[in-house]
mmCIF file of C-alpha atoms in Angstrom:
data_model
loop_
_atom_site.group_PDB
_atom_site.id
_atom_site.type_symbol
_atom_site.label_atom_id
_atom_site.label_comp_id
_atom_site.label_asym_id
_atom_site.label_seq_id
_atom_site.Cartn_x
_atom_site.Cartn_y
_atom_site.Cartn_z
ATOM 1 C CA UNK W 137 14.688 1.294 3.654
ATOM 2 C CA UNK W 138 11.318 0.542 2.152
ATOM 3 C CA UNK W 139 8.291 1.943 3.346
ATOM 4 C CA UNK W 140 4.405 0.912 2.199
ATOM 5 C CA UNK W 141 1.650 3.011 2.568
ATOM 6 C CA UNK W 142 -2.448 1.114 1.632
ATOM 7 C CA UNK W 143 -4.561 3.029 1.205
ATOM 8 C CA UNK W 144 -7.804 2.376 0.038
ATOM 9 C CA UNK W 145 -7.840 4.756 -3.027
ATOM 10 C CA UNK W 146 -5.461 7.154 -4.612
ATOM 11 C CA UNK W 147 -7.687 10.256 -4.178
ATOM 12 C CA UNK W 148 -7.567 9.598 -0.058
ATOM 13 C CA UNK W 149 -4.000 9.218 -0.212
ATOM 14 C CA UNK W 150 -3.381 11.948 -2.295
ATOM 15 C CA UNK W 151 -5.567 14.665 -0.238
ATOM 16 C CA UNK W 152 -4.813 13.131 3.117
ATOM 17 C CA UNK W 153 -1.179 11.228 3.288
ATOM 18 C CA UNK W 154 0.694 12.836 0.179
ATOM 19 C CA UNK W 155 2.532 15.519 2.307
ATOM 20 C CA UNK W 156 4.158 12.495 4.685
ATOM 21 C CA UNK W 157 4.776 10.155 1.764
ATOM 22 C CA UNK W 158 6.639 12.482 -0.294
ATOM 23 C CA UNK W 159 8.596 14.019 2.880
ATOM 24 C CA UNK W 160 10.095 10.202 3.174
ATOM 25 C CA UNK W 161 10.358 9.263 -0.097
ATOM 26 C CA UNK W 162 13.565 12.162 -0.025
ATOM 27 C CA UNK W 163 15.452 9.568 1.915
ATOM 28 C CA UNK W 164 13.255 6.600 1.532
ATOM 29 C CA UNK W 165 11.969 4.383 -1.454
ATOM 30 C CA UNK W 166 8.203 4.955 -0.649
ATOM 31 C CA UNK W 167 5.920 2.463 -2.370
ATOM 32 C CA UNK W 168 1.437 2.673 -2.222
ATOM 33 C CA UNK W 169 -0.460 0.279 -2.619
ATOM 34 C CA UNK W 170 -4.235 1.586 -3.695
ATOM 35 C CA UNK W 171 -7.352 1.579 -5.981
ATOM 36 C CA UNK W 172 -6.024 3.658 -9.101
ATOM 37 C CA UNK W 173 -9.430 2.702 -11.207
ATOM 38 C CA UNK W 174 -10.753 6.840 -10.452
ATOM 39 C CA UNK W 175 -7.049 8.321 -10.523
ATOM 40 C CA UNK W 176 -6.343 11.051 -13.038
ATOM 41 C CA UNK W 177 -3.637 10.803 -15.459
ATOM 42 C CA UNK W 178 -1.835 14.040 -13.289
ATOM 43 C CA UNK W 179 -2.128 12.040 -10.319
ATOM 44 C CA UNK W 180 0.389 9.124 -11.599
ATOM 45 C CA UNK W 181 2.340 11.951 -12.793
ATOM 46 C CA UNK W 182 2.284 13.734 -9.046
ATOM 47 C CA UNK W 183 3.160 10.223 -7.485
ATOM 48 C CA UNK W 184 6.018 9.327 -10.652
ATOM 49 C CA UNK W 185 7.880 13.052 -9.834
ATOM 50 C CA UNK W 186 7.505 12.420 -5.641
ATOM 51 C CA UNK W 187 9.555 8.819 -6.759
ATOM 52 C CA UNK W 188 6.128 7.496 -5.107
ATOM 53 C CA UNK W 189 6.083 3.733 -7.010
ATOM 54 C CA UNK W 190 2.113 2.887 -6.889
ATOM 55 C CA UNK W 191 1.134 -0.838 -7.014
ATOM 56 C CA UNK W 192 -2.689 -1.456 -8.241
ATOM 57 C CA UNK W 193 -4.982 -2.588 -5.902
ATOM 58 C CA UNK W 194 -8.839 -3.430 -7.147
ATOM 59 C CA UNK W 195 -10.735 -2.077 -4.450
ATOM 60 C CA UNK W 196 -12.663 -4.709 -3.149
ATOM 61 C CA UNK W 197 -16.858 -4.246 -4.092
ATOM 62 C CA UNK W 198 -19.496 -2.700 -1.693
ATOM 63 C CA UNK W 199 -21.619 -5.256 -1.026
ATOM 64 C CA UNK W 200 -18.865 -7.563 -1.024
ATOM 65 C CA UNK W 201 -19.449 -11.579 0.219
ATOM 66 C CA UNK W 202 -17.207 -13.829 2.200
ATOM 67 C CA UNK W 203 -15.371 -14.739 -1.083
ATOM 68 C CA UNK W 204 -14.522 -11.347 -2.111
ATOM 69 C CA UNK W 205 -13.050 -10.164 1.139
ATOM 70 C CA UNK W 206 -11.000 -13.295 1.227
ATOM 71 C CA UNK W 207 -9.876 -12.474 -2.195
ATOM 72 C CA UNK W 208 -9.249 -8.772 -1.478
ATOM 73 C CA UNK W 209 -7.034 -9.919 1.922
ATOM 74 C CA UNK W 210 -5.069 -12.398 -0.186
ATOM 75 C CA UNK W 211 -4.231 -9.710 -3.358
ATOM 76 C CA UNK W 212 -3.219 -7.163 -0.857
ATOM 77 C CA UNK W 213 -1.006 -9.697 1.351
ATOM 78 C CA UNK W 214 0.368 -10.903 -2.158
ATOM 79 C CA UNK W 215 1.501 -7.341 -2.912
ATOM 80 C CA UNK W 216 2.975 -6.448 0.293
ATOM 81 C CA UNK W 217 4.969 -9.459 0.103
ATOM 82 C CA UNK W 218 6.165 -8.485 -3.653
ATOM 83 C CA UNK W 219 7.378 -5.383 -2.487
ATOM 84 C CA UNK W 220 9.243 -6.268 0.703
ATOM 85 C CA UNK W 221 8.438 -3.388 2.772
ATOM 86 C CA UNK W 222 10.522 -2.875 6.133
ATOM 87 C CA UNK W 223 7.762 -0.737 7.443
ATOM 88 C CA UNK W 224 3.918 -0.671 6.254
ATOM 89 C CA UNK W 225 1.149 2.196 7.178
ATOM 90 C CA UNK W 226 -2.508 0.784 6.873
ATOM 91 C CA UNK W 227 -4.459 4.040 6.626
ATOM 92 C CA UNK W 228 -8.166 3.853 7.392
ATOM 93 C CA UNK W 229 -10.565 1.998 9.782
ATOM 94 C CA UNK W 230 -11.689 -0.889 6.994
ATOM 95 C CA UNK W 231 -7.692 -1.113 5.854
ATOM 96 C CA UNK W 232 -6.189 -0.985 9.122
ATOM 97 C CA UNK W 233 -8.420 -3.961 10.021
ATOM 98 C CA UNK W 234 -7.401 -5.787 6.916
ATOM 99 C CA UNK W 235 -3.938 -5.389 7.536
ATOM 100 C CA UNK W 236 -4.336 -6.531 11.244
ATOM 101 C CA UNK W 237 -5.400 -9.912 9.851
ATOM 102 C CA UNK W 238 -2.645 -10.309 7.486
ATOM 103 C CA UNK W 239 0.091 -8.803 10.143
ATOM 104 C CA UNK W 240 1.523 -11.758 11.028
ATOM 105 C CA UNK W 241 1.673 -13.275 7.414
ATOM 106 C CA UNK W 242 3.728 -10.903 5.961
ATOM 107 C CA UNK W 243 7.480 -9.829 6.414
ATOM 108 C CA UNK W 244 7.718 -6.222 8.246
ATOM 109 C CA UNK W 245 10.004 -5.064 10.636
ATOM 110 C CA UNK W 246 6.690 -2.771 11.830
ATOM 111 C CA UNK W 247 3.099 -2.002 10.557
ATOM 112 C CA UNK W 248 1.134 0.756 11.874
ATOM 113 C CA UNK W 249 -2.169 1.324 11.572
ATOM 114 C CA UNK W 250 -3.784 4.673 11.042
ATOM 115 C CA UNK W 251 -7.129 5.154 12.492
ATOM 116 C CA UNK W 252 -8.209 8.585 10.059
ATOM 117 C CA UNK W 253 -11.817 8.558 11.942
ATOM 118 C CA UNK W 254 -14.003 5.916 12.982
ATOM 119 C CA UNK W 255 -17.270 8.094 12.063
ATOM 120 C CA UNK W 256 -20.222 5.706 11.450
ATOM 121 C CA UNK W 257 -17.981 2.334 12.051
ATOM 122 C CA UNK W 258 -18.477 2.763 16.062
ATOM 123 C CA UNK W 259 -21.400 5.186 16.597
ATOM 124 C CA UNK W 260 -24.644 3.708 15.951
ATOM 125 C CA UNK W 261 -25.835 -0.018 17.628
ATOM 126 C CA UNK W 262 -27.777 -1.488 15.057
ATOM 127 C CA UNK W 263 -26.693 -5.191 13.834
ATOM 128 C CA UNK W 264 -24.368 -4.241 10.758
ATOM 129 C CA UNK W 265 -21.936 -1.984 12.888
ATOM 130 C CA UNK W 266 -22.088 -4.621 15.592
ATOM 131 C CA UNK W 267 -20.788 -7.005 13.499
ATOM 132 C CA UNK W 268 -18.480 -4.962 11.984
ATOM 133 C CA UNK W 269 -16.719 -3.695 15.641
ATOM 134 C CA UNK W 270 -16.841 -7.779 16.446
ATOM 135 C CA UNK W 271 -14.726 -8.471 13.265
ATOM 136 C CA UNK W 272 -12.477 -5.622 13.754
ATOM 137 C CA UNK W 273 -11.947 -6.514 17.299
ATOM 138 C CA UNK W 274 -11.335 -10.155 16.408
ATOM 139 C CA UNK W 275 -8.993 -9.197 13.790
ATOM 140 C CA UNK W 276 -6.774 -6.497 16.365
ATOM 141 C CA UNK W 277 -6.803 -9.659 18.577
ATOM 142 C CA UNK W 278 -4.253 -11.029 15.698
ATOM 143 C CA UNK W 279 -1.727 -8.694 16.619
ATOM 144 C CA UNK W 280 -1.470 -9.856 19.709
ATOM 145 C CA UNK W 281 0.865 -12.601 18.447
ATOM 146 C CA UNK W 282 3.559 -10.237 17.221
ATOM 147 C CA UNK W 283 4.664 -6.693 19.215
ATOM 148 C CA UNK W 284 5.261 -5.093 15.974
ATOM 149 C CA UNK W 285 2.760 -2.588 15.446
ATOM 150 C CA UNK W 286 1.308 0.556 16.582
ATOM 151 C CA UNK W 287 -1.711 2.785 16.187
ATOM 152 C CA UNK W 288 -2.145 6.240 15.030
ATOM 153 C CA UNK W 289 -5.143 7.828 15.673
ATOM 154 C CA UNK W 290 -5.877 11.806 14.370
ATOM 155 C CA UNK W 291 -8.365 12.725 16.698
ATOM 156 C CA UNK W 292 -8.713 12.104 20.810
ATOM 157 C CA UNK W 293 -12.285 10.274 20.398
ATOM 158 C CA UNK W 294 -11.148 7.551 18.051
ATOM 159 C CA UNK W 295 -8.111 6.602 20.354
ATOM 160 C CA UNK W 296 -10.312 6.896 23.752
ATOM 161 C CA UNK W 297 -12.494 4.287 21.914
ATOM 162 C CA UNK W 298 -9.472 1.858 21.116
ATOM 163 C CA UNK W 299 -8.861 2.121 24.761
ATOM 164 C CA UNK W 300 -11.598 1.377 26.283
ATOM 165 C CA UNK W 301 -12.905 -1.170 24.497
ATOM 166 C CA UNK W 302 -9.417 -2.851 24.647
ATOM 167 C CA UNK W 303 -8.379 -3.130 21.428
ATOM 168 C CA UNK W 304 -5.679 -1.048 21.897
ATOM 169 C CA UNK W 305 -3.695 0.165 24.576
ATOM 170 C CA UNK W 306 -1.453 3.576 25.543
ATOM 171 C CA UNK W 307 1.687 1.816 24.945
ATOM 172 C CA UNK W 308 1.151 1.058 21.242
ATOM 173 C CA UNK W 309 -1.042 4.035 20.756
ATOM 174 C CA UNK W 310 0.017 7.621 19.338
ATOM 175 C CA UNK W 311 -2.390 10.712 18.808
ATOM 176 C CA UNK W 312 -0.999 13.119 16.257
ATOM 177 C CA UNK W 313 -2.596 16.247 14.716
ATOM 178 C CA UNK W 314 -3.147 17.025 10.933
ATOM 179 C CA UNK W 315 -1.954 14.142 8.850
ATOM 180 C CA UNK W 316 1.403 13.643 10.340
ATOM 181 C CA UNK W 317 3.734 15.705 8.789
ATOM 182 C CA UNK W 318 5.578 18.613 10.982
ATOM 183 C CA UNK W 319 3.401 17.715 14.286
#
């Protein structure tokens, strides 16, 4: 079995999902796909002795337009689809969102999506962060097509917020503690 972690940069992935990862890599060919552009040359070496296979992923620019999110969705669906995944974790508000779009395009058995804090994406009311929840929502309303998919959330708050704003709901929603390994 194949399983995919995204991640939006090595450093995240390393401090916050590394544990898990490497726990199924032992009976699982584990493969990330992140930014590797600030990774240091012991972290490819920490990833290479886990049997972690890391696939490059530009991370997409800040003050990105229409054009370079569309490019960013289309590189990272490409790369899912190269590795043939059976099982894919999205981990992080902006990635999980990403990978709700491209859900139905690519060839899973199951994707789940790891909500690792919604801090200032949900919080505040001005126009930027209304967009953004409008987008995300919009893009969650793409899994609605498929069953395939579930949410993680690490903290109460973040998953109460799914809930009630119906974007997710209890059934394909799962709190856990720490970052998932031996909770």
């Amino acid at each position: 079995m194949k399983i995919c972690f995204v991640v939006i940069e090595i450093g995240f992935f390393l401090s916050h999902r590394f544990a898990l990862a490497k726990a199924i890599s032992n009976k699982h060919k584990v493969v990330l796909i992140t930014d590797t552009s600030k990774a240091k040359s012991g972290d490819f070496l920490q990833l290479e002795d886990a049997g972690i296979e890391i696939i490059p992923l530009k991370k997409r620019q800040q003050s990105a337009t229409l054009r370079e999110y569309l490019r960013y969705v289309c590189e990272l669906k490409k790369k899912i689809n190269a590795c043939s995944p059976e099982y894919v974790f999205f981990t992080g508000t902006e990635i999980s969102m990403f990978g709700a779009l491209i859900h139905n395009l690519i060839g899973t058995k199951k994707s789940f999506f790891l909500i690792t804090g919604l801090g200032p994406f949900f919080l505040p009311n001005n126009f930027k962060v209304r967009l953004f929840r409008a987008i995300n929502k919009i893009a969650y309303l793409f899994l609605m097509f498929n069953k395939n998919f579930r949410f993680i959330f690490q903290n109460q708050n973040d998953m109460d917020i799914f809930l009630d704003k119906n974007i997710s709901n209890k059934s394909n929603s799962l709190l856990i503690s720490g970052s998932g390994i031996n909770t």
